[in-house]
Amino acid sequence: MLPARGHLFRLSRVGPCLGICALLAFASCKKNEPIDEAKAAGKSTADFPQITADVFKPMDGGIDLSPEEIMGRNTWNLWSGGNEHFWNHVAQDSFGLMDLLKMLDSRKFPRGERFKVLGLVNEPGFRAASKPDEFGLWLDEEAEPEPTGIDRTVYGKPSGVLGFRLFPNPDFNEEARKKWNGDRFMKDPAYYNDNKLIRPYRVGVACGSCHIAPNPSNPPLDWENPRWENLASAIGNQYINEGKVFACNVEKGGFFYEMLLAQPRGTSDTSRIATDHINNPNAINAIFLLAERERIAATEKVAGGTLALPGEKEEMWPVPHILKDGADSVGVAGATIRVYVNIGMFSEYWLTLHNRLIGLTPQKPFEIPYAQKHSVFWRATEERLDNIRKFFERLQPFHLAAAPGGQTYITADASVMTRGKEVFAESCAVCHSSKQPPASIDPRSGEGKAWFHAAVMAPDFLDNNFLSNDKRYPLTKIETNSARAFATNAKAGHVWDNFSSLTYKELSPVDELEFFNPFDETHPIKFKPKEKNVAPGYYRVPSLVSVWSSAPLLHNNTLGKFTGDPSIAGRMDAFNDAIDKLLWPEKRLNKDSIWRTQNECTLHLRKEFVPKPLQRLADKDGYISIGPIPKGVPINLIGNLEPDLGQLVVLQAKIVKALAKIHAMNLSPEEATAELTKAVPELLAANKCPDFVEDKGHYFGTDLPDSDKRALIEYLKTF
């Protein structure tokens, strides 16, 4: 996007300066041989032992785990892989905009409102701070001792928020202590925006930060004060407010504020930092029935650095398709460890391979053999992967009928339930079942439908059924919003090259697509994907396991209302709204689901992030600004831009002229929008994904009679 896609903006009213983008595209990284902090300190993986105590015993329904599964869950919920170095680094060089330590301070977000506002889960056994700590920070206090067995030199100490751990900052020496002021850190922009400010703690982020959430079968009575038995480790937190968590100081008036304001709760844009120039926040996956996924998984061709992963082969099986587009297609170990890199592990190397947040420079692949040689944290994480997989294989669905009062939400009419099963067999099971006919039977044929009818009626059909065939299908069939399917980070030569298979990379691009044109509704946008510009355009079939608990629906959480209520009633309210809109598309927002700027805003970039010759263009506060962008502009018209040099020249001339006129004549929002519309053809031409309607697609079953739809919904509640 232009010129930056990240956490570097603030309010300002300075004239347009789009020409910086052309030079940004040629910025280069200094070559070096980075190593991680652990290797630099002479440590080995033996210095990072796994936790053998079952410290989370009441979680996940209190299931009994083997010693290996216990270590896997402990890793998932506690291990940050040294990424506290990364999060401290970005807190300093984002000028206070990204600051996890400030986010954890209860003066910013009180513990009693943390789940409501941030969607984060308060750790049991803690209470709100009654006084500042030794550094003047108001961090949650331990009311009960943390479960024994956690080595805080390896895993940090608890912050009071699950998934976030506190480590002493090794740079916080006596001089830094003298300069530190906890009150100014929260209140004084001149103080916390100082990129030389040294914080007393570094914050490590575990996978549990985005995956731990209330247990649907045993929800907490008080959302802000759950007990361990009310929590699930890997359901995926559909309540998280990613913008407020990871960019807690973003201010109204900047374009990034508008982008985060539109982002649905419970989603994460994992391609924001290693940017692919597509704004594509996605629902956070629940993890269920991994063993069944592995049973039905396909074989994928693998090559290059990927083969350095434990257990990899050129013909790799089994390979579940992990991400929404099936891009993490190298096996469970590779998909899991990429998550740790994406949240900051071995950032000393990772950040040299792409232009963080800004993009516009060619990416380089994260080479697995290099990480194995130069990162102790990588190797320590590799040693944990098999135990994580074993833990995942134990995770079972959450059933509405087993939840308190859940049975009352399911029909007692046996004839309705029977018809619901029949409709599922006829219309859904070919994609949404891991139990499929023998290879000799075409699942879409009459014989295949007869097989499904018998299978669905069997009493054990839902037992160990992943409710997905785990296959990829093109956008031309699925028709949902294209953003995630066109993400490019896993393409050959890009940052996640080593984490995607040859099979994925060699998929044929989808055919030409038509998108709704918000600027001229009578002329659809014709979009022919260019293989060099976007990924091939496929989505894997999502699982319907525990679908009653996971609304809003679709890959971007845009179908249905967000209730923010993890109770049984709250989840069912969200499910009923979403499933109605899925099966009756006329009830959807449709074109009103387009994410638009709610306020006039401006793009801003700190001068420190551009080449030195361009820094003279900054204002007195140190910002280079582009704007104003009028209210009502589709966010992804700007958020998905990646122009080539020729497009930049034309685009620069048109937009600079339009913005100059808007600014000079003080045009109204309506007049400003009309003026900016003159540049729309060039903006669309430079857009990687001009697909703006968010809640469209998946029209399967929408032509059923209403009675069949209602019967199907009753059956879906039993999943």
XYZ file of C-alpha atoms in Angstrom:
719
model
C 0.000 0.000 0.000
C 1.020 3.656 -0.192
C 3.196 4.656 1.433
C 3.105 2.607 4.579
C 1.019 -0.132 5.996
C 1.698 -0.216 9.666
C 1.780 1.413 13.037
C 3.582 4.630 12.164
C 0.894 7.239 11.699
C -0.501 10.130 13.699
C -2.764 13.154 13.156
C -1.332 16.014 11.122
C -2.522 18.403 8.432
C 0.339 18.858 6.016
C 0.235 19.005 2.229
C 0.524 15.935 0.001
C 3.827 14.257 -0.688
C 3.160 11.053 -2.628
C 6.403 11.088 -4.574
C 8.329 9.572 -1.679
C 6.968 6.172 -2.662
C 9.071 5.878 -5.801
C 12.283 6.265 -3.851
C 11.054 4.065 -1.012
C 10.732 1.238 -3.488
C 14.482 1.224 -3.978
C 15.494 1.336 -0.301
C 17.899 -1.473 0.550
C 18.849 -3.440 3.649
C 22.331 -3.631 5.037
C 23.855 -7.064 4.581
C 24.992 -8.825 7.716
C 25.133 -12.184 9.410
C 22.567 -11.837 12.181
C 22.429 -14.204 15.133
C 19.908 -14.257 17.941
C 20.450 -13.096 21.503
C 20.731 -16.611 22.909
C 23.491 -17.580 20.486
C 25.267 -14.284 21.100
C 25.199 -15.051 24.849
C 26.738 -18.480 24.256
C 23.603 -20.368 25.279
C 22.342 -23.688 23.962
C 18.923 -25.307 23.804
C 19.700 -26.968 27.141
C 19.345 -23.518 28.725
C 15.658 -23.506 27.691
C 14.148 -26.679 29.185
C 10.531 -27.595 28.568
C 8.034 -27.485 31.440
C 6.998 -30.951 32.553
C 4.519 -29.936 35.276
C 0.857 -29.888 34.218
C 0.467 -26.203 35.082
C -2.754 -25.779 33.063
C -4.484 -28.943 34.275
C -8.013 -27.439 34.643
C -8.006 -25.963 31.106
C -9.436 -27.634 28.003
C -12.095 -29.488 29.966
C -9.588 -30.923 32.436
C -8.435 -33.596 29.980
C -5.717 -36.016 31.080
C -2.584 -35.456 29.019
C 0.551 -37.526 28.542
C 3.895 -35.991 29.616
C 4.591 -35.027 25.980
C 1.152 -33.462 25.520
C 1.605 -31.509 28.758
C 4.877 -30.070 27.486
C 3.156 -29.206 24.203
C 0.369 -27.267 25.928
C 2.875 -25.480 28.168
C 4.858 -24.414 25.109
C 1.759 -23.169 23.299
C 0.575 -21.098 26.257
C 3.915 -19.816 27.609
C 6.839 -20.004 25.170
C 7.764 -16.794 23.351
C 10.902 -18.079 21.606
C 12.870 -14.942 22.491
C 10.427 -12.606 20.715
C 10.549 -10.200 23.666
C 13.560 -8.751 21.812
C 11.350 -7.994 18.796
C 8.460 -6.448 20.730
C 10.826 -4.247 22.691
C 12.491 -3.159 19.463
C 9.230 -2.176 17.780
C 8.067 -0.341 20.912
C 11.101 1.879 20.571
C 11.167 2.437 16.827
C 7.419 2.897 16.367
C 7.631 5.968 18.608
C 5.332 4.608 21.283
C 2.537 3.582 18.906
C 3.181 -0.150 19.369
C 3.850 -0.722 23.034
C 2.742 -3.932 24.715
C 4.027 -2.811 28.097
C 1.763 0.219 28.002
C -1.139 -1.935 26.824
C -0.709 -4.122 29.923
C -0.765 -1.143 32.305
C -4.229 -0.914 33.874
C -4.231 2.877 33.526
C -4.495 2.357 29.768
C -6.961 -0.531 29.854
C -8.355 -1.417 33.305
C -8.397 -5.105 34.198
C -12.145 -4.897 34.809
C -12.740 -3.921 31.159
C -9.902 -5.790 29.466
C -11.949 -8.568 27.871
C -14.680 -6.170 26.782
C -12.308 -3.650 25.188
C -9.298 -5.721 24.133
C -10.761 -9.206 23.974
C -7.802 -10.462 26.011
C -8.185 -13.049 28.757
C -7.257 -12.049 32.284
C -5.113 -14.638 34.025
C -6.824 -16.386 36.956
C -5.192 -15.743 40.303
C -4.524 -12.068 39.585
C -6.223 -8.847 40.615
C -6.059 -5.248 39.431
C -3.039 -3.290 40.662
C -3.629 -1.546 43.983
C -0.489 0.574 43.669
C 2.335 1.186 41.212
C 5.235 -1.258 41.145
C 8.855 -0.240 41.650
C 8.907 1.302 38.173
C 5.669 3.264 38.539
C 3.702 0.823 36.377
C 0.215 -0.374 37.306
C 0.510 -4.031 36.347
C -1.814 -6.747 37.640
C -0.858 -8.226 41.002
C -0.690 -11.906 41.899
C -3.485 -12.740 44.328
C -2.547 -16.427 44.228
C 0.835 -17.986 43.422
C 1.318 -18.958 39.786
C 1.200 -22.744 39.271
C 4.543 -24.239 40.241
C 7.014 -25.535 37.704
C 7.464 -22.464 35.487
C 11.079 -21.279 35.227
C 10.761 -17.510 34.967
C 14.292 -17.116 33.626
C 13.088 -19.035 30.553
C 9.414 -18.064 30.353
C 9.314 -14.676 32.068
C 6.897 -13.794 34.815
C 3.132 -13.499 34.325
C 1.694 -10.135 33.345
C -1.846 -10.887 34.498
C -2.913 -11.321 30.844
C -2.655 -14.791 29.323
C -0.150 -15.078 26.497
C 1.933 -12.084 27.572
C 4.993 -12.597 29.810
C 7.345 -10.026 31.343
C 11.129 -10.275 31.097
C 13.695 -7.956 32.719
C 15.161 -5.627 30.110
C 18.931 -6.250 30.000
C 19.467 -2.673 28.761
C 17.729 -1.164 31.785
C 20.873 -0.139 33.633
C 21.368 2.478 36.332
C 21.464 5.315 33.802
C 18.202 4.100 32.219
C 16.648 3.732 35.661
C 17.466 7.368 36.484
C 15.737 8.523 33.286
C 12.701 6.282 33.728
C 9.392 7.805 34.799
C 6.358 5.520 34.877
C 3.895 8.408 34.962
C 5.389 10.185 31.942
C 5.536 6.849 30.127
C 1.745 6.778 30.142
C 0.939 10.457 29.693
C 3.706 12.394 27.952
C 4.099 11.842 24.175
C 7.400 13.690 24.160
C 8.664 11.076 26.619
C 7.192 7.799 25.354
C 7.753 8.721 21.687
C 11.494 8.933 22.310
C 13.003 6.023 20.393
C 15.887 5.924 22.854
C 13.612 5.322 25.826
C 14.585 2.108 27.623
C 11.726 0.290 29.318
C 12.250 -1.749 32.504
C 10.504 -4.826 31.081
C 10.366 -6.542 27.731
C 7.115 -8.314 26.818
C 7.189 -11.797 25.334
C 4.213 -13.019 23.304
C 3.129 -16.676 23.287
C 0.758 -18.269 20.782
C -1.810 -18.388 23.557
C -2.169 -14.608 23.360
C -4.411 -15.000 20.296
C -5.683 -18.548 20.843
C -6.712 -18.803 24.510
C -10.379 -17.910 24.909
C -13.437 -18.776 27.009
C -14.403 -22.441 26.825
C -17.766 -22.612 24.978
C -18.862 -25.643 26.970
C -18.007 -24.065 30.321
C -18.023 -20.276 29.908
C -17.074 -17.980 32.796
C -19.807 -16.330 34.810
C -17.641 -13.213 34.950
C -15.856 -12.648 31.650
C -13.244 -10.381 33.242
C -12.433 -12.916 35.967
C -12.452 -16.416 34.498
C -11.254 -19.507 36.298
C -8.824 -21.937 34.666
C -11.624 -24.417 33.966
C -13.451 -21.723 31.961
C -10.651 -21.497 29.375
C -9.572 -23.328 26.230
C -6.007 -23.197 24.925
C -6.461 -23.347 21.171
C -10.021 -22.427 20.248
C -8.917 -19.159 18.662
C -9.876 -15.922 20.351
C -12.744 -14.511 18.285
C -13.023 -11.604 20.732
C -9.539 -10.100 20.355
C -9.288 -6.475 19.248
C -5.967 -6.690 17.448
C -5.552 -2.985 16.811
C -5.970 -1.898 20.413
C -3.765 -4.752 21.640
C -0.808 -4.327 19.337
C -1.114 -0.620 18.444
C -2.572 0.802 21.622
C -1.601 4.424 20.942
C -2.949 4.787 17.418
C -4.820 8.095 17.186
C -7.919 9.217 15.366
C -7.031 11.182 12.269
C -4.525 8.740 10.799
C -5.305 6.261 8.037
C -4.090 3.361 10.163
C -6.653 4.264 12.811
C -9.352 3.899 10.154
C -7.959 0.575 9.001
C -7.976 -0.836 12.525
C -11.396 0.648 13.272
C -12.861 -1.396 10.422
C -11.051 -4.623 11.307
C -13.503 -7.203 12.696
C -13.014 -8.478 16.218
C -11.494 -11.935 16.443
C -9.286 -11.452 13.384
C -5.569 -11.046 12.881
C -3.699 -9.755 9.852
C -0.619 -11.961 10.015
C 0.771 -10.318 6.878
C 0.830 -6.815 8.308
C 4.448 -6.688 9.493
C 5.951 -8.699 6.650
C 3.481 -6.867 4.467
C 2.010 -8.309 1.285
C 0.313 -4.985 0.432
C -3.118 -6.516 1.001
C -5.239 -5.656 4.018
C -6.495 -9.124 4.934
C -7.385 -9.726 8.588
C -8.618 -13.276 9.108
C -10.445 -15.231 11.776
C -8.099 -16.976 14.194
C -8.305 -20.723 13.663
C -9.638 -23.137 16.225
C -7.538 -26.293 16.410
C -9.479 -29.559 16.576
C -9.075 -33.178 15.508
C -5.569 -32.828 14.097
C -5.108 -36.591 13.841
C -8.180 -36.790 11.601
C -6.882 -33.902 9.493
C -3.626 -35.793 9.045
C -5.519 -38.943 8.049
C -7.278 -37.202 5.151
C -4.438 -34.831 4.233
C -2.985 -34.730 0.751
C 0.581 -35.264 -0.385
C 2.437 -32.063 -1.237
C 5.652 -31.651 -3.214
C 8.365 -29.935 -1.160
C 11.757 -28.517 -2.135
C 14.523 -26.131 -1.115
C 15.074 -24.936 2.424
C 11.814 -26.535 3.528
C 13.529 -29.926 3.442
C 15.662 -28.876 6.408
C 12.600 -29.124 8.688
C 12.405 -32.286 10.821
C 10.682 -35.105 8.952
C 10.346 -33.297 5.605
C 10.491 -35.241 2.342
C 10.216 -34.245 -1.318
C 6.859 -36.046 -1.414
C 5.488 -34.932 1.960
C 2.552 -36.646 3.669
C 0.449 -35.910 5.619
C 0.075 -32.176 4.993
C -3.034 -30.512 6.435
C -3.779 -27.179 4.776
C -3.383 -24.782 7.680
C -3.910 -21.176 6.598
C -7.122 -20.016 4.935
C -5.594 -20.441 1.483
C -3.682 -23.598 2.376
C -0.386 -21.743 2.043
C 1.233 -23.303 5.139
C 1.417 -26.547 3.222
C 4.615 -28.236 4.477
C 3.309 -30.214 7.449
C 2.319 -29.441 11.015
C 5.852 -28.750 12.241
C 6.588 -26.170 9.546
C 3.222 -24.433 9.925
C 3.637 -24.251 13.699
C 7.158 -22.865 13.780
C 6.315 -20.236 11.153
C 3.823 -18.811 13.649
C 6.655 -18.254 16.116
C 8.706 -16.455 13.491
C 5.729 -14.342 12.467
C 5.299 -13.123 16.057
C 8.941 -12.153 16.372
C 11.220 -15.156 16.928
C 14.702 -14.572 15.433
C 13.679 -11.087 14.344
C 17.391 -10.238 14.126
C 17.305 -12.138 10.833
C 13.642 -11.900 9.829
C 13.639 -8.090 9.737
C 16.516 -8.050 7.239
C 14.368 -9.867 4.665
C 11.615 -7.317 4.141
C 10.823 -3.665 4.745
C 8.736 -3.940 7.892
C 5.231 -2.468 7.604
C 6.157 -0.249 4.642
C 6.996 -2.860 2.038
C 7.620 -1.625 -1.521
C 10.957 -3.478 -1.575
C 11.417 -7.055 -2.778
C 11.162 -9.636 -0.018
C 13.743 -12.353 0.550
C 12.912 -15.833 1.843
C 13.351 -16.729 5.499
C 15.797 -19.602 5.031
C 15.229 -22.444 7.475
C 18.819 -23.779 7.267
C 20.120 -20.317 8.180
C 17.822 -20.144 11.206
C 18.896 -23.590 12.365
C 22.531 -22.517 12.272
C 22.238 -19.017 13.739
C 19.328 -19.122 16.184
C 19.285 -21.054 19.466
C 15.660 -19.998 19.945
C 14.769 -21.581 16.599
C 16.387 -24.862 17.605
C 14.764 -24.776 21.045
C 11.395 -24.288 19.345
C 12.090 -27.104 16.884
C 12.622 -29.405 19.871
C 9.116 -28.532 21.088
C 7.216 -29.049 17.834
C 6.439 -32.736 18.170
C 4.978 -32.191 21.631
C 2.807 -29.325 20.344
C 1.513 -31.623 17.615
C 0.703 -34.330 20.155
C -1.226 -31.807 22.264
C -3.179 -30.618 19.224
C -4.128 -34.200 18.396
C -5.909 -34.494 21.748
C -8.144 -31.456 21.316
C -11.801 -32.342 20.813
C -14.839 -30.323 19.668
C -17.090 -28.377 22.011
C -20.689 -29.565 21.734
C -23.677 -27.315 22.358
C -25.645 -30.185 23.885
C -22.931 -30.617 26.540
C -22.893 -26.929 27.495
C -25.030 -25.679 30.402
C -28.539 -25.198 28.998
C -27.288 -25.914 25.494
C -29.807 -28.638 24.723
C -32.642 -26.099 24.939
C -31.311 -24.403 21.782
C -31.633 -27.616 19.721
C -34.921 -28.861 18.309
C -36.588 -31.823 19.990
C -38.502 -32.619 16.784
C -36.949 -35.818 15.434
C -38.442 -35.314 11.955
C -36.806 -31.876 11.648
C -33.447 -33.287 12.740
C -33.735 -36.159 10.282
C -34.486 -33.750 7.451
C -31.531 -31.620 8.510
C -29.252 -34.642 8.199
C -30.649 -35.415 4.749
C -30.089 -31.858 3.558
C -26.526 -31.937 4.881
C -25.861 -35.210 3.065
C -27.280 -33.858 -0.195
C -25.886 -30.316 -0.142
C -22.923 -30.024 2.250
C -21.118 -33.274 3.046
C -19.155 -33.476 -0.205
C -16.997 -30.609 1.088
C -17.790 -30.500 4.812
C -16.978 -34.043 5.873
C -13.692 -35.825 6.418
C -15.576 -39.090 5.975
C -15.808 -39.560 2.216
C -16.871 -42.352 -0.159
C -14.284 -44.869 -1.397
C -12.000 -43.598 -4.162
C -14.000 -45.600 -6.724
C -17.120 -43.482 -6.070
C -17.444 -39.908 -7.320
C -18.686 -38.028 -4.218
C -20.797 -35.718 -6.425
C -22.525 -38.515 -8.312
C -25.844 -40.103 -7.433
C -23.973 -43.045 -5.959
C -21.858 -40.619 -3.921
C -24.929 -38.845 -2.547
C -26.455 -42.185 -1.601
C -23.233 -43.040 0.255
C -23.363 -39.730 2.126
C -27.024 -40.248 2.994
C -26.243 -43.571 4.652
C -23.121 -42.206 6.339
C -24.826 -39.120 7.788
C -27.653 -41.212 9.211
C -25.183 -43.474 11.016
C -24.999 -42.677 14.748
C -21.215 -42.289 14.641
C -21.035 -39.936 11.627
C -19.963 -36.918 13.706
C -17.494 -38.910 15.798
C -13.978 -37.796 14.906
C -15.286 -36.046 11.779
C -13.293 -32.919 10.929
C -16.284 -31.707 8.878
C -14.047 -30.596 6.024
C -12.343 -32.452 3.201
C -9.361 -30.075 3.650
C -9.152 -29.433 -0.110
C -8.418 -26.149 -1.877
C -11.002 -24.617 -4.214
C -10.669 -21.581 -6.510
C -12.301 -18.233 -5.830
C -14.445 -18.723 -8.905
C -16.335 -21.425 -6.980
C -16.235 -20.018 -3.443
C -16.821 -16.320 -4.363
C -15.925 -14.993 -0.910
C -13.751 -11.891 -0.542
C -10.484 -12.471 -2.376
C -7.988 -10.727 -0.102
C -6.533 -13.707 1.742
C -6.487 -15.917 -1.336
C -4.344 -13.354 -3.160
C -1.808 -12.909 -0.338
C 1.712 -13.273 -1.705
C 4.011 -13.891 1.278
C 4.122 -17.648 0.612
C 4.979 -17.346 -3.080
C 8.356 -18.406 -4.462
C 11.076 -15.948 -3.478
C 8.892 -14.209 -0.868
C 9.367 -14.199 2.888
C 7.527 -17.487 3.619
C 8.886 -19.326 0.583
C 10.351 -22.070 2.819
C 6.970 -22.624 4.495
C 4.873 -23.352 1.405
C 5.018 -26.360 -0.874
C 5.777 -26.595 -4.569
C 2.232 -27.889 -4.959
C 0.871 -24.600 -3.597
C 3.314 -22.490 -5.610
C 2.433 -24.311 -8.837
C -1.355 -23.882 -8.567
C -2.764 -22.305 -11.734
C -4.088 -18.760 -11.191
C -7.864 -18.468 -11.136
C -9.754 -17.136 -14.117
C -10.875 -13.524 -14.501
C -13.111 -12.312 -11.687
C -15.768 -9.627 -11.480
C -15.942 -7.395 -8.413
C -18.542 -4.861 -7.339
C -17.475 -1.346 -8.308
C -18.380 1.098 -5.511
C -17.599 4.047 -7.802
C -19.777 2.928 -10.713
C -22.249 0.199 -9.808
C -23.211 -0.339 -13.456
C -19.691 -1.387 -14.483
C -18.133 -4.239 -12.457
C -14.386 -4.281 -11.927
C -12.802 -6.891 -14.182
C -9.789 -8.419 -12.443
C -7.459 -10.882 -14.120
C -4.857 -12.031 -11.572
C -1.317 -11.651 -12.764
C 0.792 -14.515 -11.474
C 3.699 -12.237 -10.558
C 1.474 -9.858 -8.585
C -0.834 -12.075 -6.536
C -1.102 -15.607 -5.200
C -3.162 -18.126 -7.181
C -6.529 -17.456 -5.532
C -7.712 -20.511 -3.585
C -9.355 -21.202 -0.218
C -9.346 -24.468 1.684
C -12.644 -25.773 3.046
C -13.082 -24.559 6.635
C -14.151 -27.014 9.292
C -17.680 -26.859 10.696
C -16.555 -28.403 13.994
C -18.261 -26.490 16.838
C -19.597 -23.980 14.303
C -22.305 -23.010 16.795
C -19.601 -21.414 18.950
C -17.551 -19.536 16.350
C -19.730 -16.874 14.704
C -19.362 -14.411 13.006
C -18.607 -16.581 9.987
C -16.493 -16.582 6.804
C -12.707 -16.343 6.768
C -12.792 -12.648 7.732
C -15.477 -12.780 10.480
C -17.720 -10.428 8.493
C -20.861 -12.531 8.231
C -23.094 -11.874 11.208
C -23.031 -9.561 14.178
C -20.356 -9.497 16.847
C -21.940 -9.836 20.283
C -18.789 -9.840 22.406
C -20.628 -12.271 24.671
C -18.983 -15.698 25.275
C -21.980 -17.092 27.175
C -24.081 -19.827 25.585
C -26.830 -17.289 24.884
C -24.337 -14.828 23.417
C -22.741 -17.404 21.143
C -26.126 -18.645 19.942
C -27.276 -15.089 19.247
C -24.218 -14.583 17.052
C -24.619 -17.988 15.376
C -28.302 -17.522 14.568
C -27.661 -14.135 12.977
C -24.689 -15.397 10.963
C -26.256 -18.625 9.737
C -29.386 -16.786 8.614
C -27.251 -14.434 6.556
C -25.271 -17.347 5.151
C -28.363 -19.150 3.872
C -30.466 -16.057 3.067
C -27.910 -13.760 1.358
C -30.492 -10.992 0.910
C -30.114 -10.424 4.674
C -26.415 -9.627 4.339
C -24.929 -6.147 4.347
C -23.568 -6.790 0.844
C -22.217 -3.472 -0.510
C -22.660 -1.906 2.927
C -20.044 -4.353 4.209
C -17.329 -2.387 2.377
C -14.829 -1.054 4.920
C -14.739 2.730 4.541
C -13.002 5.576 6.329
C -15.320 6.899 9.016
C -13.424 10.169 9.293
C -11.217 12.346 7.141
C -7.684 11.097 7.708
C -4.069 11.393 6.619
C -1.258 8.969 5.918
C 1.829 9.662 8.008
C 5.316 8.219 7.997
C 8.072 8.929 10.468
C 11.083 10.434 8.718
C 13.341 7.811 10.302
C 11.744 5.154 8.095
C 12.570 6.743 4.751
C 15.936 7.194 2.996
C 17.913 10.213 4.190
C 17.410 12.292 1.011
C 13.662 12.253 1.678
C 13.850 13.173 5.348
C 14.051 16.866 4.456
C 10.409 16.623 3.371
C 9.260 15.993 6.931
C 7.393 18.588 8.966
C 8.775 20.078 12.173
C 7.394 17.157 14.165
C 9.263 14.632 12.033
C 6.424 13.288 9.874
C 5.964 13.000 6.122
C 2.254 13.210 5.412
C -0.130 12.479 2.550
C -3.692 13.683 2.674
C -6.325 14.505 3.585
C -8.122 11.328 2.545
C -11.876 12.046 2.573
C -14.450 10.306 4.732
C -16.164 7.381 3.014
C -13.243 6.184 0.887
C -13.024 2.355 0.691
C -10.142 1.507 2.992
C -8.786 -1.162 0.702
C -8.636 1.228 -2.225
C -5.600 2.574 -0.349
C -4.743 -0.424 1.805
C -4.195 -2.818 -1.115
C -2.013 -0.613 -3.295
C 1.274 -1.877 -4.675
C 2.083 0.188 -7.774
C 4.966 -0.466 -10.080
C 7.219 2.438 -11.021
C 5.245 3.366 -14.140
C 1.974 3.354 -12.246
C 3.550 5.441 -9.503
C 4.376 8.260 -11.893
C 0.802 8.493 -13.215
C -0.731 7.925 -9.794
C 1.440 10.549 -8.165
C 0.434 13.219 -10.655
C -3.300 12.544 -10.326
C -3.475 12.182 -6.561
C -1.191 15.099 -5.792
C -3.355 17.289 -8.012
C -6.581 16.072 -6.377
C -5.303 16.380 -2.815
C -3.819 19.796 -3.477
C -7.187 21.019 -4.741
C -9.001 19.471 -1.755
C -6.582 21.129 0.642
C -6.379 24.522 -1.080
C -10.114 24.932 -1.603
C -11.126 23.371 1.724
C -13.617 21.149 -0.068
C -16.445 19.470 1.797
C -16.230 15.706 2.336
C -18.631 15.141 -0.558
C -16.667 17.465 -2.868
C -13.382 15.913 -1.762
C -14.671 12.421 -2.529
C -15.759 13.539 -5.983
C -12.329 15.044 -6.630
C -10.476 11.965 -5.448
C -12.736 9.776 -7.587
C -10.987 11.196 -10.651
C -7.926 9.155 -9.664
C -9.891 5.936 -9.143
C -8.935 4.276 -12.475
C -5.251 4.627 -11.630
C -5.827 3.501 -8.030
C -7.687 0.416 -9.220
C -4.987 -0.380 -11.752
C -2.368 -0.381 -8.980
C -4.546 -2.329 -6.532
C -3.526 -5.933 -5.757
C -7.053 -6.839 -4.727
C -9.852 -4.428 -5.781
C -12.444 -6.668 -4.112
C -14.225 -4.468 -1.583
C -17.411 -6.314 -0.525
C -16.525 -8.303 2.602
C -19.521 -10.526 3.422
C -20.200 -12.053 0.001
C -19.762 -15.603 -1.257
C -20.416 -19.190 -0.214
C -23.862 -19.278 -1.785
C -24.152 -23.064 -1.507
C -27.540 -24.059 -0.125
C -29.099 -20.635 -0.605
C -31.583 -22.043 -3.156
C -32.995 -24.605 -0.703
C -36.599 -24.281 0.520
C -36.857 -22.339 3.767
C -38.000 -25.426 5.653
C -34.878 -27.309 4.555
C -32.675 -24.404 5.590
C -34.246 -24.396 9.050
C -33.811 -28.142 9.389
C -30.176 -27.883 8.280
C -29.530 -25.180 10.890
C -30.848 -27.460 13.633
C -28.443 -30.193 12.551
C -25.509 -27.749 12.395
C -26.113 -26.941 16.061
C -25.146 -30.511 16.943
C -21.652 -30.220 15.440
